[in-house]
Structures are given as structure tokens and as C-alpha cells.
Amino acid sequence: MCPAATQSLSKDVPLFDTDEIVQLITETGQRRTHPDFSAWVEDIDLTELRALYEDLVVVRRIDAEATALQRQGELGLWAPLLGQEAAQVGSARALDPGDFVFASYREHGVAYCRDVDPTHMLRFWRGSTHSGWNPFDYNMTTPAIIVGAQALHATGYALGMQFDGSDGAAITYFGDGATSQGDISEAFGFAASFNAPVVFFCQNNQWAISEPVSLQSRVSIAARGRGFGVPSVRVDGNDVLAVIAVTRAALERAREGSGPTLIEAVTYRMGPHTTSDDPTRYRPAALDEEWKRKDPLDRIRALLDSAGAIDDTYLAAVQQRADDTAAALRRGCLETVEPEPMSLFDNVYAEPHPLVDEERRQFAAYLDSFEGTDA
Amino acid sequence: MSTAISAAAPTTLPLGKALNAGLRRALENDPKVVLLGEDIGKLGGVFRITDGLQKDFGPNRVIDTPLAESGIIGTAVGLAMRGYRPVCEIQFDGFIYPGFDQIVSQVAKLHYRTSGNVKMPITIRVPYGGGIGAIEHHSESPEGYFAATAGLRVVTCSNASDAQTMIQQAIASDDPVLFFEPKRRYWEKGQIDPAAETSPLHRARVVAPGTDVTVVAYGPLVTTALQAAKVAADEGRSVEVIDLRSISPLDVDTVAASVQRTGRLVITHEAPVFLGIGAEIAARIGERCFYHLEAPVARVGGFTVPYPPAKLEEHFLPDVDRILDAVDRTFTA
């Protein structure tokens, strides 16, 4: 880390070969410079920072409302993102609309930045559908539960972009636990060999359900990428500005034909893995307290405050926007139109399939047999 | 670039070369078709099924991949989402398991999972079955695993004409297709029938008419079943042989129509009998043809053992005598 503000900054794509944790806003909310990455966010002024802060607040509010809906029995499950807002918003705000996101299942903040209606995010967790939106409407996939599988999909998609001569990139999100999966290693290998324009974005939130990251890897996650020839960087995942900077630089590497990059966003899952999980069984409270001091919202708020860029009126307006979003989310969740029984058979295949058709007919006849009865 | 097969002139080709011709046509007809797999480029695949294709279509259409089956299938998923029609080669049947999760959790389910928004027009080619004296993991018949998974189509060819046609149909399908190739028949020559192209991919076919008993086979055992039918005919028994062609979906109608004529059914495949495709056919024919059956349905397949060492495989694989023995059982039961 080089704090020398006087050093001239160049916007050359940096080498992603450091295990230092890139940080542009300190935990107490001070801007700091970085010789390689500051230039990538020099256009982000206080107005932009305020917009990012709003994103973080709204995303946290969506998450809290969804968690409440699960507790009230409206959702079967929810995977809270509390603590990971900056990693998600920062990386997603670095993307172009034409880039394609291959998400895992916790990327509600990314989905929000891709303009997915928050109500649609809930349908999956409610059990009303496996998706909730058309991936091609937002260039973002719907939740993937098998951890790591989507990194290969992103690599293949990026390969297709390369064949098409597109200047777009694919980005895939996964956690630290997923890096133990073979698919992540295979994706690194394929992407490096084919120079695919893909960004691997690992949210190292320290915990794979109850297992600490030290059980997944004896080296940094970033070091794992380098072993495959994928340039890698560690970034403070609770620093929205630093995350934007490294993601922009990695995307530029992809666009200019320099191939894949791995970003390890070092962050912390403040809540449970899902609403079914109980982190008090495996996680020392002191550790949670330690990470609370690194909260991604607090530090940007402190920065804006010290710059005189916020006041109570502004904060109240941001909160109102978050509450309105949450209210709409709740309304949308409760108004979800549940699928009809016969839709069970839809879309198993793209083309007619005689055995599925036969079962559809048989089940329809069975349901019809209840017509006019009380059953 | 040359097209080996012209629709007008009947040609005789080995099954493997017919597959190569079918792949070549698919590459010519649709620029979005890409082949990917291990050793499929310069080498032309360990069985030479992709021989010459990289030379003619380039390394971006015929892609040599790292040695990682999940990687091959998983990147094919992304390519399909980008609008390509990937054709994956799995080098040997026993190597498909590292790619199993991508096939059954991703390829099979993405269309359903996305309410039909994401199509998976992926073909996965698998040289399968025994009879070539190979070492372990090179002779298996894993088709049942995939037939048990909704969202996948599972087909297998038994002759050169079907090989050339069915591979193109599989690639043209908007559904994912597991395309099982009977590796011990790669070198068997057959005439390319231009009319074969009109037969839908999911349809079984009566390949030898008969009146006394129906024998259902697929892939490598169709040849064996036809040999058995010939021996039976010499002994005065008329065997109808059905080539299933598609394992999922199953063309139960064609089998049932045959059994309603013959009253007897024998099913044979190389995979172990327990929970094999034969079990499904037997159950469905039991439902559909109970009053037509003169005897219990008989099955001839592999034993409940892992695929054995090559020196034992002649005992494991159904042959003419074991099929005839089962035929006899349907007359003495």
C-alpha cells in the first residue's frame, strides 16, 4: 500500500499479482491512494459516492426485509448478504450492461444493480419458481446452488464472446468454500488456457457454512488463481471504492484480450449462511464484533460525513427510499401468483417428449376426477 | 471441404466414418456448432471420429480442451447460453462421471429451472460398451443414469446410416442429447440410407420383422440380436428385432405394437439387468400388453458386477446364445 498522494497515477492495467489487500477507503472512512488502482476510480466524486451509499443502504434493507419474510413463513429460505454489500455493489457497478453475470445464490446486491425487481428475487426462495427472471433480460443468471458450477458456465460464455469478437466480459461470483470444488479449478484452467474474457469474483466471507476459510485453503484464495496462470488480486471487500477499482481493471484486462482475472474480495458474512443456519454454534462472537468495526456502510458514511456531503435530510431520504423498496418487496411477495399444478410439466424439454406428455395427460385426468367433489 | 455423403447416391461406410460425415455436415450447416473434447483436434479423437475436422473448420470450431470432463460440459453450458450448439466428446464411457454433476444438475435442468428461457442444445457424445478388449473404465454402459434424469434425451445408434443421421438430429435438437456410440461397432460397414433422415430421433424401428417373439435391443447389441434372429430362423422360429434407438424418451408404442403381434418379449442390453432399461420396458409392456403376453418378459444383460477384466467380458456380454436361451425361456415358461 502506498499512501503517497503525490505519486502520479497511471491507468495502466495493473499486474494482479499481489497478496496485499487493496484498500481505498480505510475502516474509519479516510480516502487513501494506491499506485495501481486509484486511477480506476478517479471519476467517482462525492455525488457518485452518495449514490453508492444509497445502493448499500437499499440492498441491506432488501436483505433485512427478506430475512423477516422468511421468519414470518413467507419464504422457505433466504441467504442473507449482511456484511457483503460493498463487495456486491462495487463489483456490479463496475459492469457494463452487455457483460454477463453468472451468480451464485447470495448475489441479491448484484441483482439489484442489474435492475432485477427485488420481488422477483424472492420467488426462488419462496419456492414459487426455480428462477424468478429471464437471465437474458438482465444478463444475469438466476441462483445456482451447486457451488462452483457457474464458474465453468461463465468461462464457456466468455469463450463464446471471444469467438464472437465481442468486447464484453463475463463475471462469475462464488464463495471461498466453492474454491475447494473441482469446477472452480477446472474453470481457472480452461479460462487461462483459452485466455477467456472472464472475471472470477470470489467473495471470501470467511465461512462456508460452519467451516472457516482456513479449512478450504492453506494459501490465499488469490494464490490459488495464480497457480493456474490466472492473475489475481486481493481487495478489501468492505470497501466499495476499492472493489470498483479492481473490478474495472480486471474487466479491462478481459476486454483488451489479456484473459481472466481472479478477484478475492476479503469480506465477512455477518449473518448466518442461510436462515436455517445458527452461526453461534461455530463462530466466536468476538470475531463478529471485530468485523462489525469494518462495516462497509459505516466507512463510506464516515467518509461522506467528513467531506460534509451528507446531512440528516439526506440520510432520512435514503432511509425512506430503502423503506419504500422494502414495502414494495413485501407487497410483491405476498401478491405472488403461485404456479398452477399443471405447470409442473412445463419446460422439462424444449421439444415435445411423449412420456412427459403422457404423464401430463394422466395427471390432468386425475385432477379432473375431483371436479364436483369436496376433495 | 468435402461432404462425404451425398443424399442421392447410397454409400457404404463404417459406422465411425458415418459419424464423422454427420459431424462434418453439422459443422457445415450451422456456424454455431462447435466440437469440444480431449484429443479431438489434430489426433481426430482416440477413435478418429473427428478426423480432419479441426483441419477444415479451425481450432475455434473443433476445440482441444484440457483433460477435465466437468470443464468440457460446464463450458459447453456457457457456450450454449451464448448461442452456440456445443458437441462434447467424452473420450470413454467410464470417464463421464467427473462430468456427471454438470450433466444432471446443470445441462438437464437449466431449461426447466429458467422457465424455458435458457435452452441447452448440447450434444454429449460417449463411445460406450465393451467387446474391444479394453482395460477398466473403457467398456461401461452408463446410459441408465442419464435416462433416469428428466431433461435429458438419451439415444444410441446401431448402424452407419443411423449414426450419420442421428448425430445431426441430436445436434439440431434444442434439448440436450446424450449420444451413446457403440464403440465396438465403429468399424462395421453399413449402407447409408437417404430415407433414414426422415425417421424422428425418438422413434424405435423394427429392423427385422418376425411373428413368434420380439427381441428389443439397442446400440451394440442390435447386431447381436439380428444374428440371433438369423440362427432362430434356421431353427424355424420367427424373431422380430426392434432397434430402440432412443432410450429416453422410450418409444413404447413401437414395442407394444410388436408384442401385441408376437406375444413374447426379450430385452437385451450390455448394462446390468438390475434397474436397467429392460426393467422399464418390461414394466410398461406389462401395463400395456398384459393380455397379449404368452410368457413373462425376459431380460438378457450384464450381471450385477462391475465391468470385468477383458478376459472375462465374453461371459459378461450378452451374445447370440444367451439371447436365444432367453427366447427359448419365453416359449417354455
Short mmCIF file of N, CA and C in Angstrom, two decimals, chain A residues 53-203:
data_model
loop_
_atom_site.label_atom_id
_atom_site.label_comp_id
_atom_site.label_asym_id
_atom_site.label_seq_id
_atom_site.Cartn_x
_atom_site.Cartn_y
_atom_site.Cartn_z
N TYR A 53 -23.52 4.83 -1.66
CA TYR A 53 -24.01 4.66 -0.29
C TYR A 53 -25.50 4.30 -0.29
N GLU A 54 -26.25 4.98 -1.15
CA GLU A 54 -27.69 4.66 -1.27
C GLU A 54 -27.88 3.20 -1.66
N ASP A 55 -27.10 2.77 -2.64
CA ASP A 55 -27.18 1.36 -3.07
C ASP A 55 -26.97 0.42 -1.88
N LEU A 56 -25.95 0.71 -1.11
CA LEU A 56 -25.61 -0.17 0.02
C LEU A 56 -26.75 -0.20 1.03
N VAL A 57 -27.31 0.96 1.31
CA VAL A 57 -28.39 1.02 2.30
C VAL A 57 -29.63 0.27 1.79
N VAL A 58 -29.96 0.49 0.53
CA VAL A 58 -31.16 -0.17 -0.03
C VAL A 58 -30.96 -1.69 -0.06
N VAL A 59 -29.78 -2.12 -0.48
CA VAL A 59 -29.52 -3.56 -0.56
C VAL A 59 -29.59 -4.19 0.83
N ARG A 60 -29.03 -3.51 1.82
CA ARG A 60 -29.11 -4.04 3.18
C ARG A 60 -30.57 -4.12 3.64
N ARG A 61 -31.34 -3.15 3.22
CA ARG A 61 -32.76 -3.13 3.63
C ARG A 61 -33.55 -4.25 2.95
N ILE A 62 -33.25 -4.50 1.69
CA ILE A 62 -33.89 -5.62 0.98
C ILE A 62 -33.59 -6.93 1.72
N ASP A 63 -32.34 -7.07 2.07
CA ASP A 63 -31.90 -8.29 2.76
C ASP A 63 -32.62 -8.45 4.10
N ALA A 64 -32.73 -7.35 4.84
CA ALA A 64 -33.39 -7.43 6.15
C ALA A 64 -34.87 -7.77 5.98
N GLU A 65 -35.50 -7.19 4.97
CA GLU A 65 -36.92 -7.46 4.77
C GLU A 65 -37.15 -8.92 4.36
N ALA A 66 -36.27 -9.42 3.49
CA ALA A 66 -36.40 -10.82 3.06
C ALA A 66 -36.18 -11.76 4.24
N THR A 67 -35.22 -11.43 5.08
CA THR A 67 -34.99 -12.25 6.27
C THR A 67 -36.24 -12.26 7.15
N ALA A 68 -36.86 -11.08 7.30
CA ALA A 68 -38.09 -11.00 8.10
C ALA A 68 -39.21 -11.83 7.46
N LEU A 69 -39.31 -11.74 6.15
CA LEU A 69 -40.35 -12.52 5.45
C LEU A 69 -40.14 -14.02 5.65
N GLN A 70 -38.88 -14.44 5.68
CA GLN A 70 -38.63 -15.86 5.93
C GLN A 70 -39.07 -16.22 7.35
N ARG A 71 -38.74 -15.35 8.30
CA ARG A 71 -39.11 -15.64 9.69
C ARG A 71 -40.63 -15.68 9.85
N GLN A 72 -41.32 -14.97 8.98
CA GLN A 72 -42.78 -14.94 9.06
C GLN A 72 -43.42 -16.04 8.21
N GLY A 73 -42.59 -16.90 7.65
CA GLY A 73 -43.12 -18.05 6.93
C GLY A 73 -43.45 -17.81 5.46
N GLU A 74 -43.09 -16.63 4.96
CA GLU A 74 -43.40 -16.33 3.56
C GLU A 74 -42.35 -16.89 2.61
N LEU A 75 -41.14 -17.09 3.11
CA LEU A 75 -40.09 -17.69 2.29
C LEU A 75 -39.64 -18.97 2.95
N GLY A 76 -39.31 -19.96 2.13
CA GLY A 76 -38.82 -21.22 2.69
C GLY A 76 -37.42 -21.05 3.26
N LEU A 77 -36.66 -20.17 2.63
CA LEU A 77 -35.26 -20.00 3.00
C LEU A 77 -34.79 -18.67 2.43
N TRP A 78 -33.73 -18.12 3.00
CA TRP A 78 -33.09 -16.92 2.46
C TRP A 78 -31.62 -16.99 2.82
N ALA A 79 -30.79 -16.52 1.90
CA ALA A 79 -29.35 -16.49 2.16
C ALA A 79 -28.94 -15.03 2.36
N PRO A 80 -28.82 -14.58 3.61
CA PRO A 80 -28.56 -13.17 3.86
C PRO A 80 -27.18 -12.73 3.35
N LEU A 81 -27.12 -11.48 2.89
CA LEU A 81 -25.83 -10.97 2.42
C LEU A 81 -25.22 -9.96 3.38
N LEU A 82 -25.81 -9.82 4.57
CA LEU A 82 -25.37 -8.80 5.53
C LEU A 82 -23.85 -8.81 5.68
N GLY A 83 -23.25 -7.67 5.42
CA GLY A 83 -21.79 -7.54 5.50
C GLY A 83 -21.10 -7.58 4.16
N GLN A 84 -21.78 -8.10 3.15
CA GLN A 84 -21.16 -8.27 1.84
C GLN A 84 -21.67 -7.27 0.81
N GLU A 85 -22.35 -6.22 1.29
CA GLU A 85 -22.98 -5.27 0.37
C GLU A 85 -21.96 -4.59 -0.55
N ALA A 86 -20.82 -4.19 0.02
CA ALA A 86 -19.86 -3.43 -0.77
C ALA A 86 -19.21 -4.30 -1.85
N ALA A 87 -18.93 -5.54 -1.51
CA ALA A 87 -18.33 -6.45 -2.49
C ALA A 87 -19.27 -6.62 -3.69
N GLN A 88 -20.57 -6.73 -3.39
CA GLN A 88 -21.53 -6.97 -4.46
C GLN A 88 -21.83 -5.69 -5.25
N VAL A 89 -22.13 -4.63 -4.55
CA VAL A 89 -22.48 -3.38 -5.24
C VAL A 89 -21.26 -2.85 -6.01
N GLY A 90 -20.10 -2.89 -5.37
CA GLY A 90 -18.90 -2.37 -6.02
C GLY A 90 -18.60 -3.10 -7.32
N SER A 91 -18.61 -4.43 -7.26
CA SER A 91 -18.29 -5.19 -8.48
C SER A 91 -19.37 -5.02 -9.54
N ALA A 92 -20.64 -5.02 -9.11
CA ALA A 92 -21.74 -4.92 -10.08
C ALA A 92 -21.77 -3.55 -10.74
N ARG A 93 -21.43 -2.49 -9.99
CA ARG A 93 -21.44 -1.14 -10.56
C ARG A 93 -20.27 -0.92 -11.52
N ALA A 94 -19.32 -1.84 -11.52
CA ALA A 94 -18.20 -1.74 -12.47
C ALA A 94 -18.55 -2.34 -13.83
N LEU A 95 -19.67 -3.04 -13.89
CA LEU A 95 -20.02 -3.78 -15.11
C LEU A 95 -20.73 -2.90 -16.13
N ASP A 96 -20.60 -3.28 -17.39
CA ASP A 96 -21.42 -2.71 -18.46
C ASP A 96 -22.68 -3.55 -18.59
N PRO A 97 -23.75 -2.97 -19.14
CA PRO A 97 -24.97 -3.77 -19.31
C PRO A 97 -24.74 -5.01 -20.16
N GLY A 98 -23.82 -4.95 -21.11
CA GLY A 98 -23.59 -6.08 -22.01
C GLY A 98 -22.76 -7.20 -21.40
N ASP A 99 -22.15 -6.94 -20.26
CA ASP A 99 -21.41 -8.01 -19.58
C ASP A 99 -22.41 -9.01 -19.01
N PHE A 100 -21.98 -10.23 -18.80
CA PHE A 100 -22.92 -11.26 -18.35
C PHE A 100 -22.47 -11.79 -16.99
N VAL A 101 -23.43 -11.80 -16.06
CA VAL A 101 -23.16 -12.21 -14.68
C VAL A 101 -23.59 -13.66 -14.46
N PHE A 102 -22.69 -14.47 -13.97
CA PHE A 102 -23.02 -15.85 -13.57
C PHE A 102 -22.93 -15.91 -12.05
N ALA A 103 -24.09 -15.83 -11.43
CA ALA A 103 -24.14 -15.65 -9.98
C ALA A 103 -24.23 -16.97 -9.25
N SER A 104 -23.96 -16.88 -7.97
CA SER A 104 -24.25 -17.97 -7.05
C SER A 104 -25.66 -17.70 -6.49
N TYR A 105 -25.86 -17.82 -5.21
CA TYR A 105 -27.22 -17.67 -4.66
C TYR A 105 -27.35 -16.55 -3.64
N ARG A 106 -26.25 -15.82 -3.40
CA ARG A 106 -26.31 -14.78 -2.38
C ARG A 106 -26.19 -13.39 -3.01
N GLU A 107 -26.24 -13.32 -4.33
CA GLU A 107 -25.91 -12.06 -5.00
C GLU A 107 -27.13 -11.16 -5.18
N HIS A 108 -27.86 -10.93 -4.11
CA HIS A 108 -29.04 -10.06 -4.18
C HIS A 108 -28.62 -8.62 -4.50
N GLY A 109 -27.45 -8.22 -4.01
CA GLY A 109 -26.96 -6.87 -4.28
C GLY A 109 -26.56 -6.70 -5.74
N VAL A 110 -26.00 -7.75 -6.30
CA VAL A 110 -25.65 -7.70 -7.72
C VAL A 110 -26.93 -7.63 -8.55
N ALA A 111 -27.90 -8.48 -8.19
CA ALA A 111 -29.17 -8.48 -8.92
C ALA A 111 -29.84 -7.11 -8.86
N TYR A 112 -29.78 -6.49 -7.69
CA TYR A 112 -30.35 -5.14 -7.54
C TYR A 112 -29.69 -4.16 -8.51
N CYS A 113 -28.36 -4.25 -8.60
CA CYS A 113 -27.64 -3.35 -9.51
C CYS A 113 -27.90 -3.67 -10.98
N ARG A 114 -28.33 -4.89 -11.25
CA ARG A 114 -28.68 -5.26 -12.63
C ARG A 114 -30.13 -4.91 -12.93
N ASP A 115 -30.79 -4.23 -12.00
CA ASP A 115 -32.18 -3.78 -12.16
C ASP A 115 -33.21 -4.89 -12.08
N VAL A 116 -32.85 -6.00 -11.46
CA VAL A 116 -33.84 -7.05 -11.22
C VAL A 116 -34.80 -6.56 -10.13
N ASP A 117 -36.09 -6.69 -10.38
CA ASP A 117 -37.09 -6.31 -9.39
C ASP A 117 -36.88 -7.18 -8.13
N PRO A 118 -36.68 -6.56 -6.97
CA PRO A 118 -36.42 -7.35 -5.76
C PRO A 118 -37.49 -8.40 -5.49
N THR A 119 -38.73 -8.11 -5.88
CA THR A 119 -39.79 -9.11 -5.68
C THR A 119 -39.45 -10.40 -6.42
N HIS A 120 -38.86 -10.24 -7.60
CA HIS A 120 -38.56 -11.42 -8.41
C HIS A 120 -37.47 -12.27 -7.78
N MET A 121 -36.59 -11.60 -7.00
CA MET A 121 -35.54 -12.37 -6.32
C MET A 121 -36.15 -13.36 -5.32
N LEU A 122 -37.27 -12.96 -4.74
CA LEU A 122 -37.85 -13.77 -3.67
C LEU A 122 -38.52 -15.04 -4.17
N ARG A 123 -38.92 -15.03 -5.43
CA ARG A 123 -39.74 -16.16 -5.91
C ARG A 123 -39.01 -17.48 -5.75
N PHE A 124 -37.71 -17.43 -5.98
CA PHE A 124 -36.90 -18.64 -5.85
C PHE A 124 -36.95 -19.16 -4.41
N TRP A 125 -36.76 -18.25 -3.46
CA TRP A 125 -36.67 -18.62 -2.05
C TRP A 125 -38.03 -18.97 -1.47
N ARG A 126 -39.05 -18.47 -2.11
CA ARG A 126 -40.42 -18.79 -1.69
C ARG A 126 -40.81 -20.18 -2.16
N GLY A 127 -40.13 -20.63 -3.22
CA GLY A 127 -40.48 -21.93 -3.78
C GLY A 127 -41.52 -21.86 -4.87
N SER A 128 -41.72 -20.64 -5.40
CA SER A 128 -42.72 -20.48 -6.45
C SER A 128 -42.14 -20.79 -7.82
N THR A 129 -40.83 -20.72 -7.94
CA THR A 129 -40.17 -20.99 -9.21
C THR A 129 -38.70 -21.28 -8.91
N HIS A 130 -38.01 -21.85 -9.89
CA HIS A 130 -36.57 -22.03 -9.73
C HIS A 130 -35.80 -20.79 -10.19
N SER A 131 -36.49 -19.87 -10.84
CA SER A 131 -35.73 -18.74 -11.38
C SER A 131 -36.27 -17.43 -10.81
N GLY A 132 -37.20 -16.80 -11.48
CA GLY A 132 -37.69 -15.51 -10.99
C GLY A 132 -37.54 -14.42 -12.02
N TRP A 133 -36.58 -14.61 -12.90
CA TRP A 133 -36.46 -13.68 -14.02
C TRP A 133 -35.81 -14.40 -15.19
N ASN A 134 -35.92 -13.76 -16.35
CA ASN A 134 -35.27 -14.31 -17.54
C ASN A 134 -33.82 -13.83 -17.56
N PRO A 135 -32.85 -14.74 -17.49
CA PRO A 135 -31.45 -14.32 -17.43
C PRO A 135 -31.05 -13.37 -18.56
N PHE A 136 -31.67 -13.55 -19.71
CA PHE A 136 -31.27 -12.73 -20.85
C PHE A 136 -31.85 -11.31 -20.79
N ASP A 137 -32.83 -11.09 -19.92
CA ASP A 137 -33.37 -9.74 -19.75
C ASP A 137 -32.41 -8.84 -18.97
N TYR A 138 -31.59 -9.45 -18.13
CA TYR A 138 -30.70 -8.66 -17.26
C TYR A 138 -29.24 -9.04 -17.44
N ASN A 139 -28.98 -9.97 -18.37
CA ASN A 139 -27.63 -10.53 -18.50
C ASN A 139 -27.09 -10.99 -17.14
N MET A 140 -27.95 -11.71 -16.45
CA MET A 140 -27.56 -12.26 -15.15
C MET A 140 -28.33 -13.56 -14.91
N THR A 141 -27.60 -14.60 -14.55
CA THR A 141 -28.26 -15.87 -14.29
C THR A 141 -29.03 -15.83 -12.98
N THR A 142 -29.93 -16.76 -12.84
CA THR A 142 -30.71 -16.92 -11.61
C THR A 142 -29.90 -17.81 -10.65
N PRO A 143 -30.35 -17.94 -9.40
CA PRO A 143 -29.49 -18.60 -8.41
C PRO A 143 -28.97 -19.99 -8.82
N ALA A 144 -27.71 -20.24 -8.47
CA ALA A 144 -27.08 -21.54 -8.70
C ALA A 144 -26.69 -22.09 -7.33
N ILE A 145 -27.17 -23.26 -7.03
CA ILE A 145 -26.99 -23.81 -5.68
C ILE A 145 -25.76 -24.71 -5.58
N ILE A 146 -25.46 -25.45 -6.64
CA ILE A 146 -24.27 -26.30 -6.63
C ILE A 146 -23.05 -25.38 -6.72
N VAL A 147 -22.30 -25.24 -5.65
CA VAL A 147 -21.29 -24.19 -5.62
C VAL A 147 -20.15 -24.46 -6.60
N GLY A 148 -19.87 -23.50 -7.41
CA GLY A 148 -18.74 -23.58 -8.33
C GLY A 148 -19.11 -23.91 -9.76
N ALA A 149 -20.26 -24.55 -9.97
CA ALA A 149 -20.64 -24.96 -11.33
C ALA A 149 -20.69 -23.76 -12.27
N GLN A 150 -21.15 -22.61 -11.74
CA GLN A 150 -21.37 -21.45 -12.59
C GLN A 150 -20.07 -20.81 -13.09
N ALA A 151 -18.95 -21.12 -12.44
CA ALA A 151 -17.68 -20.56 -12.92
C ALA A 151 -17.32 -21.14 -14.29
N LEU A 152 -17.69 -22.40 -14.50
CA LEU A 152 -17.46 -23.01 -15.81
C LEU A 152 -18.41 -22.43 -16.85
N HIS A 153 -19.65 -22.17 -16.43
CA HIS A 153 -20.61 -21.58 -17.37
C HIS A 153 -20.10 -20.20 -17.83
N ALA A 154 -19.60 -19.44 -16.89
CA ALA A 154 -19.07 -18.11 -17.22
C ALA A 154 -17.89 -18.23 -18.18
N THR A 155 -17.06 -19.23 -17.93
CA THR A 155 -15.88 -19.42 -18.79
C THR A 155 -16.31 -19.78 -20.21
N GLY A 156 -17.29 -20.66 -20.32
CA GLY A 156 -17.80 -21.03 -21.64
C GLY A 156 -18.45 -19.85 -22.35
N TYR A 157 -19.22 -19.09 -21.58
CA TYR A 157 -19.87 -17.91 -22.17
C TYR A 157 -18.81 -16.92 -22.65
N ALA A 158 -17.79 -16.73 -21.83
CA ALA A 158 -16.71 -15.81 -22.20
C ALA A 158 -15.99 -16.29 -23.46
N LEU A 159 -15.85 -17.60 -23.56
CA LEU A 159 -15.23 -18.18 -24.75
C LEU A 159 -16.08 -17.84 -25.98
N GLY A 160 -17.39 -17.95 -25.83
CA GLY A 160 -18.30 -17.58 -26.92
C GLY A 160 -18.17 -16.11 -27.27
N MET A 161 -18.03 -15.26 -26.25
CA MET A 161 -17.83 -13.83 -26.51
C MET A 161 -16.55 -13.61 -27.31
N GLN A 162 -15.53 -14.37 -26.94
CA GLN A 162 -14.25 -14.26 -27.65
C GLN A 162 -14.42 -14.68 -29.12
N PHE A 163 -15.13 -15.78 -29.35
CA PHE A 163 -15.37 -16.23 -30.72
C PHE A 163 -16.15 -15.18 -31.51
N ASP A 164 -17.10 -14.52 -30.82
CA ASP A 164 -17.96 -13.53 -31.49
C ASP A 164 -17.24 -12.21 -31.74
N GLY A 165 -16.06 -12.05 -31.17
CA GLY A 165 -15.37 -10.77 -31.29
C GLY A 165 -16.00 -9.68 -30.45
N SER A 166 -16.76 -10.08 -29.45
CA SER A 166 -17.41 -9.12 -28.56
C SER A 166 -16.38 -8.47 -27.64
N ASP A 167 -16.64 -7.22 -27.24
CA ASP A 167 -15.74 -6.62 -26.26
C ASP A 167 -16.33 -6.71 -24.85
N GLY A 168 -17.32 -7.58 -24.69
CA GLY A 168 -17.92 -7.80 -23.37
C GLY A 168 -17.09 -8.78 -22.56
N ALA A 169 -17.51 -8.93 -21.34
CA ALA A 169 -16.84 -9.88 -20.45
C ALA A 169 -17.90 -10.61 -19.63
N ALA A 170 -17.52 -11.76 -19.14
CA ALA A 170 -18.37 -12.49 -18.18
C ALA A 170 -17.75 -12.35 -16.81
N ILE A 171 -18.61 -12.30 -15.80
CA ILE A 171 -18.11 -12.28 -14.42
C ILE A 171 -18.87 -13.35 -13.65
N THR A 172 -18.18 -14.06 -12.81
CA THR A 172 -18.85 -15.09 -12.02
C THR A 172 -18.53 -14.91 -10.55
N TYR A 173 -19.56 -15.09 -9.75
CA TYR A 173 -19.45 -14.93 -8.30
C TYR A 173 -19.47 -16.30 -7.62
N PHE A 174 -18.62 -16.46 -6.64
CA PHE A 174 -18.63 -17.67 -5.84
C PHE A 174 -17.98 -17.36 -4.50
N GLY A 175 -18.10 -18.29 -3.58
CA GLY A 175 -17.55 -18.05 -2.25
C GLY A 175 -16.24 -18.77 -2.04
N ASP A 176 -15.67 -18.57 -0.87
CA ASP A 176 -14.39 -19.21 -0.55
C ASP A 176 -14.53 -20.72 -0.50
N GLY A 177 -15.66 -21.22 -0.01
CA GLY A 177 -15.87 -22.66 0.03
C GLY A 177 -15.87 -23.27 -1.35
N ALA A 178 -16.45 -22.55 -2.30
CA ALA A 178 -16.54 -23.07 -3.67
C ALA A 178 -15.17 -23.28 -4.29
N THR A 179 -14.16 -22.54 -3.80
CA THR A 179 -12.84 -22.72 -4.42
C THR A 179 -12.25 -24.08 -4.13
N SER A 180 -12.86 -24.83 -3.20
CA SER A 180 -12.41 -26.20 -2.97
C SER A 180 -13.01 -27.17 -3.99
N GLN A 181 -14.00 -26.71 -4.72
CA GLN A 181 -14.65 -27.57 -5.72
C GLN A 181 -13.79 -27.69 -6.97
N GLY A 182 -13.83 -28.88 -7.56
CA GLY A 182 -13.09 -29.10 -8.80
C GLY A 182 -13.50 -28.16 -9.91
N ASP A 183 -14.77 -27.81 -9.96
CA ASP A 183 -15.23 -26.96 -11.06
C ASP A 183 -14.53 -25.60 -11.08
N ILE A 184 -14.20 -25.08 -9.90
CA ILE A 184 -13.50 -23.79 -9.88
C ILE A 184 -12.10 -23.97 -10.46
N SER A 185 -11.44 -25.04 -10.04
CA SER A 185 -10.10 -25.30 -10.59
C SER A 185 -10.17 -25.53 -12.10
N GLU A 186 -11.18 -26.26 -12.53
CA GLU A 186 -11.30 -26.52 -13.97
C GLU A 186 -11.59 -25.22 -14.72
N ALA A 187 -12.38 -24.36 -14.11
CA ALA A 187 -12.68 -23.08 -14.75
C ALA A 187 -11.42 -22.22 -14.86
N PHE A 188 -10.63 -22.20 -13.79
CA PHE A 188 -9.36 -21.46 -13.85
C PHE A 188 -8.50 -22.01 -15.00
N GLY A 189 -8.41 -23.33 -15.06
CA GLY A 189 -7.56 -23.95 -16.09
C GLY A 189 -8.04 -23.66 -17.50
N PHE A 190 -9.34 -23.81 -17.72
CA PHE A 190 -9.90 -23.54 -19.05
C PHE A 190 -9.72 -22.07 -19.41
N ALA A 191 -10.06 -21.20 -18.47
CA ALA A 191 -10.02 -19.76 -18.76
C ALA A 191 -8.60 -19.31 -19.08
N ALA A 192 -7.64 -19.84 -18.32
CA ALA A 192 -6.24 -19.45 -18.56
C ALA A 192 -5.77 -19.99 -19.91
N SER A 193 -6.09 -21.26 -20.18
CA SER A 193 -5.62 -21.87 -21.43
C SER A 193 -6.20 -21.17 -22.65
N PHE A 194 -7.46 -20.79 -22.56
CA PHE A 194 -8.12 -20.17 -23.72
C PHE A 194 -8.12 -18.64 -23.65
N ASN A 195 -7.50 -18.09 -22.60
CA ASN A 195 -7.44 -16.63 -22.48
C ASN A 195 -8.85 -16.02 -22.50
N ALA A 196 -9.77 -16.67 -21.82
CA ALA A 196 -11.17 -16.25 -21.88
C ALA A 196 -11.40 -14.94 -21.13
N PRO A 197 -12.25 -14.07 -21.68
CA PRO A 197 -12.53 -12.78 -21.03
C PRO A 197 -13.51 -12.94 -19.87
N VAL A 198 -13.02 -13.48 -18.79
CA VAL A 198 -13.89 -13.76 -17.64
C VAL A 198 -13.21 -13.24 -16.37
N VAL A 199 -14.03 -12.69 -15.49
CA VAL A 199 -13.55 -12.24 -14.18
C VAL A 199 -14.13 -13.18 -13.13
N PHE A 200 -13.27 -13.80 -12.37
CA PHE A 200 -13.70 -14.66 -11.26
C PHE A 200 -13.76 -13.80 -10.01
N PHE A 201 -14.94 -13.65 -9.46
CA PHE A 201 -15.09 -12.78 -8.29
C PHE A 201 -15.46 -13.63 -7.08
N CYS A 202 -14.46 -13.87 -6.24
CA CYS A 202 -14.68 -14.67 -5.03
C CYS A 202 -14.99 -13.75 -3.86
N GLN A 203 -16.15 -13.93 -3.27
CA GLN A 203 -16.42 -13.24 -2.02
C GLN A 203 -15.95 -14.16 -0.90
#
